[in-house]
mmCIF file of C-alpha atoms in Angstrom:
data_model
loop_
_atom_site.group_PDB
_atom_site.id
_atom_site.type_symbol
_atom_site.label_atom_id
_atom_site.label_comp_id
_atom_site.label_asym_id
_atom_site.label_seq_id
_atom_site.Cartn_x
_atom_site.Cartn_y
_atom_site.Cartn_z
ATOM 1 C CA MET A 29 1.088 -28.727 45.267
ATOM 2 C CA ASP A 30 4.634 -28.608 43.927
ATOM 3 C CA LYS A 31 5.060 -29.392 40.280
ATOM 4 C CA ILE A 32 7.211 -32.367 39.306
ATOM 5 C CA VAL A 33 9.837 -31.753 36.661
ATOM 6 C CA ILE A 34 10.926 -34.943 34.870
ATOM 7 C CA SER A 35 14.191 -35.023 32.986
ATOM 8 C CA ASN A 36 15.949 -37.819 31.133
ATOM 9 C CA ASN A 37 19.396 -38.960 30.056
ATOM 10 C CA ILE A 38 18.379 -40.727 26.868
ATOM 11 C CA ARG A 39 20.651 -38.641 24.654
ATOM 12 C CA LYS A 40 23.654 -39.471 26.851
ATOM 13 C CA LEU A 41 22.686 -43.148 27.086
ATOM 14 C CA ARG A 42 22.350 -43.366 23.300
ATOM 15 C CA PHE A 43 25.804 -41.866 22.940
ATOM 16 C CA HIS A 44 27.290 -44.486 25.283
ATOM 17 C CA ALA A 45 25.461 -47.249 23.408
ATOM 18 C CA ASN A 46 27.665 -46.865 20.311
ATOM 19 C CA GLU A 47 25.867 -43.667 19.286
ATOM 20 C CA MET A 48 22.555 -45.472 18.876
ATOM 21 C CA THR A 49 20.242 -43.491 16.591
ATOM 22 C CA GLN A 50 16.789 -42.322 17.598
ATOM 23 C CA GLN A 51 15.342 -44.565 14.893
ATOM 24 C CA GLU A 52 17.152 -47.624 16.288
ATOM 25 C CA LEU A 53 15.853 -46.900 19.792
ATOM 26 C CA ALA A 54 12.374 -46.330 18.372
ATOM 27 C CA ASP A 55 12.464 -49.675 16.535
ATOM 28 C CA LYS A 56 13.668 -51.517 19.638
ATOM 29 C CA THR A 57 10.988 -50.003 21.862
ATOM 30 C CA GLY A 58 8.185 -50.261 19.305
ATOM 31 C CA VAL A 59 7.395 -46.565 18.998
ATOM 32 C CA THR A 60 7.955 -43.950 16.301
ATOM 33 C CA ARG A 61 11.096 -41.839 16.067
ATOM 34 C CA GLN A 62 8.956 -38.749 16.693
ATOM 35 C CA THR A 63 7.986 -40.139 20.092
ATOM 36 C CA ILE A 64 11.646 -40.671 21.022
ATOM 37 C CA VAL A 65 12.401 -37.099 19.891
ATOM 38 C CA ALA A 66 9.500 -35.792 21.998
ATOM 39 C CA ILE A 67 10.684 -37.742 25.057
ATOM 40 C CA GLU A 68 14.281 -36.516 24.687
ATOM 41 C CA ASN A 69 13.085 -32.925 24.385
ATOM 42 C CA GLY A 70 10.823 -33.275 27.421
ATOM 43 C CA LYS A 71 7.690 -32.717 25.338
ATOM 44 C CA TYR A 72 6.214 -36.089 26.186
ATOM 45 C CA PHE A 73 6.440 -38.247 29.288
ATOM 46 C CA PRO A 74 6.226 -41.935 28.364
ATOM 47 C CA SER A 75 4.063 -44.563 29.986
ATOM 48 C CA LEU A 76 5.624 -46.717 32.679
ATOM 49 C CA GLU A 77 5.801 -49.606 30.187
ATOM 50 C CA LEU A 78 7.720 -47.579 27.604
ATOM 51 C CA ALA A 79 9.975 -46.116 30.292
ATOM 52 C CA PHE A 80 10.886 -49.641 31.463
ATOM 53 C CA ARG A 81 11.445 -50.732 27.869
ATOM 54 C CA ILE A 82 13.876 -47.864 27.296
ATOM 55 C CA ALA A 83 15.720 -48.678 30.534
ATOM 56 C CA HIS A 84 15.864 -52.334 29.502
ATOM 57 C CA ILE A 85 17.396 -51.453 26.114
ATOM 58 C CA PHE A 86 20.193 -49.568 27.861
ATOM 59 C CA GLN A 87 20.540 -52.288 30.521
ATOM 60 C CA THR A 88 20.232 -49.693 33.249
ATOM 61 C CA PRO A 89 17.825 -48.989 36.119
ATOM 62 C CA LEU A 90 14.853 -46.747 35.410
ATOM 63 C CA GLU A 91 16.162 -43.978 37.685
ATOM 64 C CA SER A 92 19.302 -43.752 35.544
ATOM 65 C CA VAL A 93 17.164 -42.931 32.541
ATOM 66 C CA PHE A 94 14.537 -40.698 34.121
ATOM 67 C CA SER A 95 14.905 -38.427 37.108
ATOM 68 C CA PHE A 96 12.542 -35.999 38.751
ATOM 69 C CA ASP A 97 12.638 -32.955 40.918
ATOM 70 C CA PHE A 98 10.011 -30.910 42.719
ATOM 71 C CA GLN A 99 9.687 -27.444 41.317
ATOM 72 C CA ASN A 100 8.585 -25.187 44.138
ATOM 73 C CA GLU A 101 5.912 -22.725 42.950
ATOM 74 C CA GLN A 102 7.612 -19.958 44.987
ATOM 75 C CA ASN A 103 11.043 -20.685 43.440
ATOM 76 C CA LYS A 104 9.462 -20.687 40.007
ATOM 77 C CA LYS A 105 8.211 -17.113 40.451
ATOM 78 C CA THR A 106 11.535 -15.667 41.696
ATOM 79 C CA PRO A 107 14.183 -15.239 38.975
ATOM 80 C CA MET B 1 7.726 -30.204 10.330
ATOM 81 C CA ASP B 2 7.630 -34.005 10.231
ATOM 82 C CA ASN B 3 5.459 -36.170 8.009
ATOM 83 C CA LYS B 4 2.805 -36.675 10.681
ATOM 84 C CA GLU B 5 2.282 -32.933 10.959
ATOM 85 C CA LYS B 6 2.226 -32.585 7.177
ATOM 86 C CA GLN B 7 -0.445 -35.310 7.034
ATOM 87 C CA ILE B 8 -2.574 -33.377 9.522
ATOM 88 C CA LEU B 9 -2.178 -30.177 7.500
ATOM 89 C CA VAL B 10 -3.239 -32.045 4.367
ATOM 90 C CA THR B 11 -6.298 -33.363 6.228
ATOM 91 C CA ILE B 12 -7.264 -29.844 7.360
ATOM 92 C CA ILE B 13 -6.887 -28.403 3.868
ATOM 93 C CA THR B 14 -8.783 -31.264 2.216
ATOM 94 C CA LEU B 15 -11.578 -31.069 4.798
ATOM 95 C CA ILE B 16 -12.015 -27.360 4.056
ATOM 96 C CA LEU B 17 -11.857 -27.894 0.287
ATOM 97 C CA ILE B 18 -14.185 -30.901 0.226
ATOM 98 C CA PHE B 19 -16.738 -29.353 2.561
ATOM 99 C CA GLY B 20 -16.549 -25.982 0.820
ATOM 100 C CA GLY B 21 -16.820 -27.587 -2.608
ATOM 101 C CA TYR B 22 -19.723 -29.791 -1.562
ATOM 102 C CA ALA B 23 -21.594 -26.901 0.060
ATOM 103 C CA PHE B 24 -21.043 -24.748 -3.031
ATOM 104 C CA TYR B 25 -22.221 -27.588 -5.324
ATOM 105 C CA VAL B 26 -25.381 -28.231 -3.293
ATOM 106 C CA TYR B 27 -26.152 -24.516 -3.105
ATOM 107 C CA GLN B 28 -25.642 -23.970 -6.843
ATOM 108 C CA LYS B 29 -27.498 -27.059 -7.966
ATOM 109 C CA TYR B 30 -30.406 -27.288 -5.523
ATOM 110 C CA ILE B 31 -30.858 -24.253 -3.273
ATOM 111 C CA GLU B 32 -30.302 -21.379 -5.691
ATOM 112 C CA PRO B 33 -32.884 -22.502 -8.287
ATOM 113 C CA ASP B 34 -35.527 -23.259 -5.664
ATOM 114 C CA PHE B 35 -35.025 -21.904 -2.145
ATOM 115 C CA THR B 36 -38.126 -23.695 -0.819
ATOM 116 C CA ILE B 37 -36.149 -26.944 -0.960
ATOM 117 C CA VAL B 38 -34.436 -25.950 2.320
ATOM 118 C CA ASN B 39 -37.670 -26.758 4.136
ATOM 119 C CA ASN B 40 -37.720 -30.248 2.639
ATOM 120 C CA PHE B 41 -36.409 -32.746 5.218
ATOM 121 C CA GLN B 42 -35.678 -35.335 2.510
ATOM 122 C CA PHE B 43 -33.258 -32.884 0.889
ATOM 123 C CA TRP B 44 -31.305 -32.461 4.136
ATOM 124 C CA GLY B 45 -31.291 -36.216 4.740
ATOM 125 C CA LYS B 46 -29.769 -36.793 1.295
ATOM 126 C CA ALA B 47 -27.308 -33.914 1.756
ATOM 127 C CA PHE B 48 -26.069 -35.432 5.057
ATOM 128 C CA LEU B 49 -25.876 -38.998 3.750
ATOM 129 C CA ILE B 50 -24.026 -38.107 0.551
ATOM 130 C CA LEU B 51 -21.558 -35.801 2.362
ATOM 131 C CA ILE B 52 -20.195 -38.676 4.483
ATOM 132 C CA PRO B 53 -19.012 -41.043 1.685
ATOM 133 C CA VAL B 54 -17.872 -38.081 -0.446
ATOM 134 C CA THR B 55 -15.639 -36.888 2.424
ATOM 135 C CA ILE B 56 -14.261 -40.370 3.187
ATOM 136 C CA VAL B 57 -13.488 -41.287 -0.423
ATOM 137 C CA SER B 58 -11.961 -37.882 -1.200
ATOM 138 C CA GLN B 59 -9.783 -38.029 1.946
ATOM 139 C CA ILE B 60 -8.525 -41.507 1.017
ATOM 140 C CA ILE B 61 -7.688 -40.473 -2.562
ATOM 141 C CA ILE B 62 -5.934 -37.261 -1.468
ATOM 142 C CA HIS B 63 -3.895 -39.090 1.192
ATOM 143 C CA ILE B 64 -2.804 -41.719 -1.342
ATOM 144 C CA VAL B 65 -1.724 -38.944 -3.717
ATOM 145 C CA PHE B 66 0.063 -37.179 -0.837
ATOM 146 C CA ALA B 67 1.880 -40.414 0.100
ATOM 147 C CA ILE B 68 3.006 -40.916 -3.508
ATOM 148 C CA ILE B 69 4.219 -37.299 -3.806
ATOM 149 C CA THR B 70 6.079 -37.550 -0.470
ATOM 150 C CA LYS B 71 7.751 -40.773 -1.606
ATOM 151 C CA ILE B 72 8.829 -39.210 -4.908
ATOM 152 C CA VAL B 73 10.063 -35.922 -3.418
ATOM 153 C CA THR B 74 11.666 -37.018 -0.135
ATOM 154 C CA ASN B 75 11.992 -40.787 -0.721
ATOM 155 C CA GLU B 76 10.358 -41.308 2.680
ATOM 156 C CA ASP B 77 7.380 -43.476 3.552
ATOM 157 C CA LEU B 78 4.537 -41.878 5.466
ATOM 158 C CA PRO B 79 4.257 -43.171 9.048
ATOM 159 C CA THR B 80 1.720 -45.978 9.294
ATOM 160 C CA LYS B 81 2.598 -47.134 12.811
ATOM 161 C CA THR B 82 0.729 -45.581 15.744
ATOM 162 C CA ASP B 83 2.200 -45.708 19.212
ATOM 163 C CA GLU B 84 1.039 -44.666 22.690
ATOM 164 C CA ARG B 85 1.726 -40.964 22.052
ATOM 165 C CA ASP B 86 -0.311 -41.016 18.828
ATOM 166 C CA LYS B 87 -3.196 -42.759 20.607
ATOM 167 C CA LEU B 88 -3.112 -40.268 23.476
ATOM 168 C CA ILE B 89 -3.130 -37.310 21.089
ATOM 169 C CA GLU B 90 -5.984 -38.939 19.153
ATOM 170 C CA LEU B 91 -7.988 -39.370 22.369
ATOM 171 C CA LYS B 92 -7.404 -35.767 23.448
ATOM 172 C CA SER B 93 -8.445 -34.420 20.047
ATOM 173 C CA ILE B 94 -11.548 -36.651 19.914
ATOM 174 C CA ARG B 95 -12.594 -35.485 23.382
ATOM 175 C CA ILE B 96 -12.384 -31.819 22.385
ATOM 176 C CA SER B 97 -14.139 -32.365 19.041
ATOM 177 C CA HIS B 98 -16.957 -34.268 20.786
ATOM 178 C CA TRP B 99 -17.484 -31.340 23.158
ATOM 179 C CA ILE B 100 -17.660 -28.952 20.203
ATOM 180 C CA PHE B 101 -20.103 -31.168 18.331
ATOM 181 C CA THR B 102 -22.240 -31.534 21.469
ATOM 182 C CA ALA B 103 -22.286 -27.740 21.850
ATOM 183 C CA GLY B 104 -23.300 -27.455 18.179
ATOM 184 C CA PHE B 105 -26.038 -30.037 18.655
ATOM 185 C CA LEU B 106 -27.405 -28.148 21.665
ATOM 186 C CA LEU B 107 -27.232 -24.905 19.689
ATOM 187 C CA SER B 108 -29.227 -26.527 16.898
ATOM 188 C CA MET B 109 -31.885 -27.475 19.466
ATOM 189 C CA VAL B 110 -31.902 -23.855 20.664
ATOM 190 C CA THR B 111 -32.754 -22.744 17.121
ATOM 191 C CA LEU B 112 -35.853 -24.968 17.301
ATOM 192 C CA VAL B 113 -36.813 -23.592 20.708
ATOM 193 C CA LEU B 114 -36.498 -20.078 19.293
ATOM 194 C CA ASN B 115 -38.932 -21.130 16.574
ATOM 195 C CA MET B 116 -36.458 -20.612 13.748
ATOM 196 C CA GLN B 117 -36.841 -22.378 10.412
ATOM 197 C CA PRO B 118 -35.813 -26.086 10.469
ATOM 198 C CA TYR B 119 -33.079 -25.448 7.900
ATOM 199 C CA VAL B 120 -31.245 -23.307 10.477
ATOM 200 C CA MET B 121 -31.060 -26.389 12.688
ATOM 201 C CA PHE B 122 -29.667 -28.519 9.841
ATOM 202 C CA ILE B 123 -27.094 -25.884 8.890
ATOM 203 C CA THR B 124 -26.055 -25.583 12.549
ATOM 204 C CA LEU B 125 -25.660 -29.370 12.729
ATOM 205 C CA ILE B 126 -23.545 -29.571 9.564
ATOM 206 C CA ALA B 127 -21.457 -26.572 10.619
ATOM 207 C CA SER B 128 -20.793 -28.027 14.077
ATOM 208 C CA GLY B 129 -19.726 -31.326 12.492
ATOM 209 C CA PHE B 130 -17.371 -29.482 10.171
ATOM 210 C CA ILE B 131 -15.933 -27.215 12.887
ATOM 211 C CA SER B 132 -15.442 -30.125 15.296
ATOM 212 C CA GLY B 133 -13.562 -32.027 12.564
ATOM 213 C CA ILE B 134 -11.275 -29.079 11.840
ATOM 214 C CA VAL B 135 -10.667 -28.338 15.539
ATOM 215 C CA SER B 136 -9.854 -32.020 16.115
ATOM 216 C CA GLU B 137 -7.052 -31.814 13.539
ATOM 217 C CA ILE B 138 -5.798 -28.464 14.863
ATOM 218 C CA VAL B 139 -5.651 -29.896 18.396
ATOM 219 C CA LYS B 140 -3.617 -32.851 17.081
ATOM 220 C CA LEU B 141 -1.232 -30.488 15.329
ATOM 221 C CA TYR B 142 -0.900 -28.445 18.523
ATOM 222 C CA TYR B 143 -0.046 -31.477 20.659
ATOM 223 C CA TYR B 144 2.410 -32.863 18.092
ATOM 224 C CA ARG B 145 4.251 -29.548 17.933
ATOM 225 C CA LYS B 146 4.076 -28.328 21.527
ATOM 226 C CA GLY B 147 3.968 -31.621 23.399
ATOM 227 C CA PHE B 148 2.036 -32.255 26.610
#
């Protein structure tokens, strides 16, 4: 089965929201700043609830915040 | 390294120090003068029961001291809030530590089947509890640093 690669635009969205800090976003979504850092760096994929909360903060649809792509196992092996 | 990771490191170090110190104390005070005490079940019962509050109280005191030092040095409060990522990491670490403790428990039963002395079973039990506690913290540290 192909692997799903999830990416996000949170850094860009924060910039367009008057350079909102990670701490501000964390406070508004009810998580720690470390969790926001982990999400931005692709080290943690949030729950659906948190993903919707983040999208709601930026007043944008979920697919504008998170996007996904199928990573073909064959493509992954070839450089 | 953020404060959460530092807290975990402090927990690992204190667990090793407390357990090591307690084991050394019990050995010096009770086992060395009279080795036959290791076959006394009451001795092991007391050793287990005293270890638990000693560990909890020591951990609390050390974490309070750590919080005060962190506040003085960095002027930052230690994180008290836990969110979904913290809970998930906690669950993953508990699952792994339970498997290790279960393996240790089974190993302690094997020592009985092999007709070893009962104290080998008790030492295996205490060691598996200690190792599972340490591994639990290491797993947390791994997930906080590497992500999942």
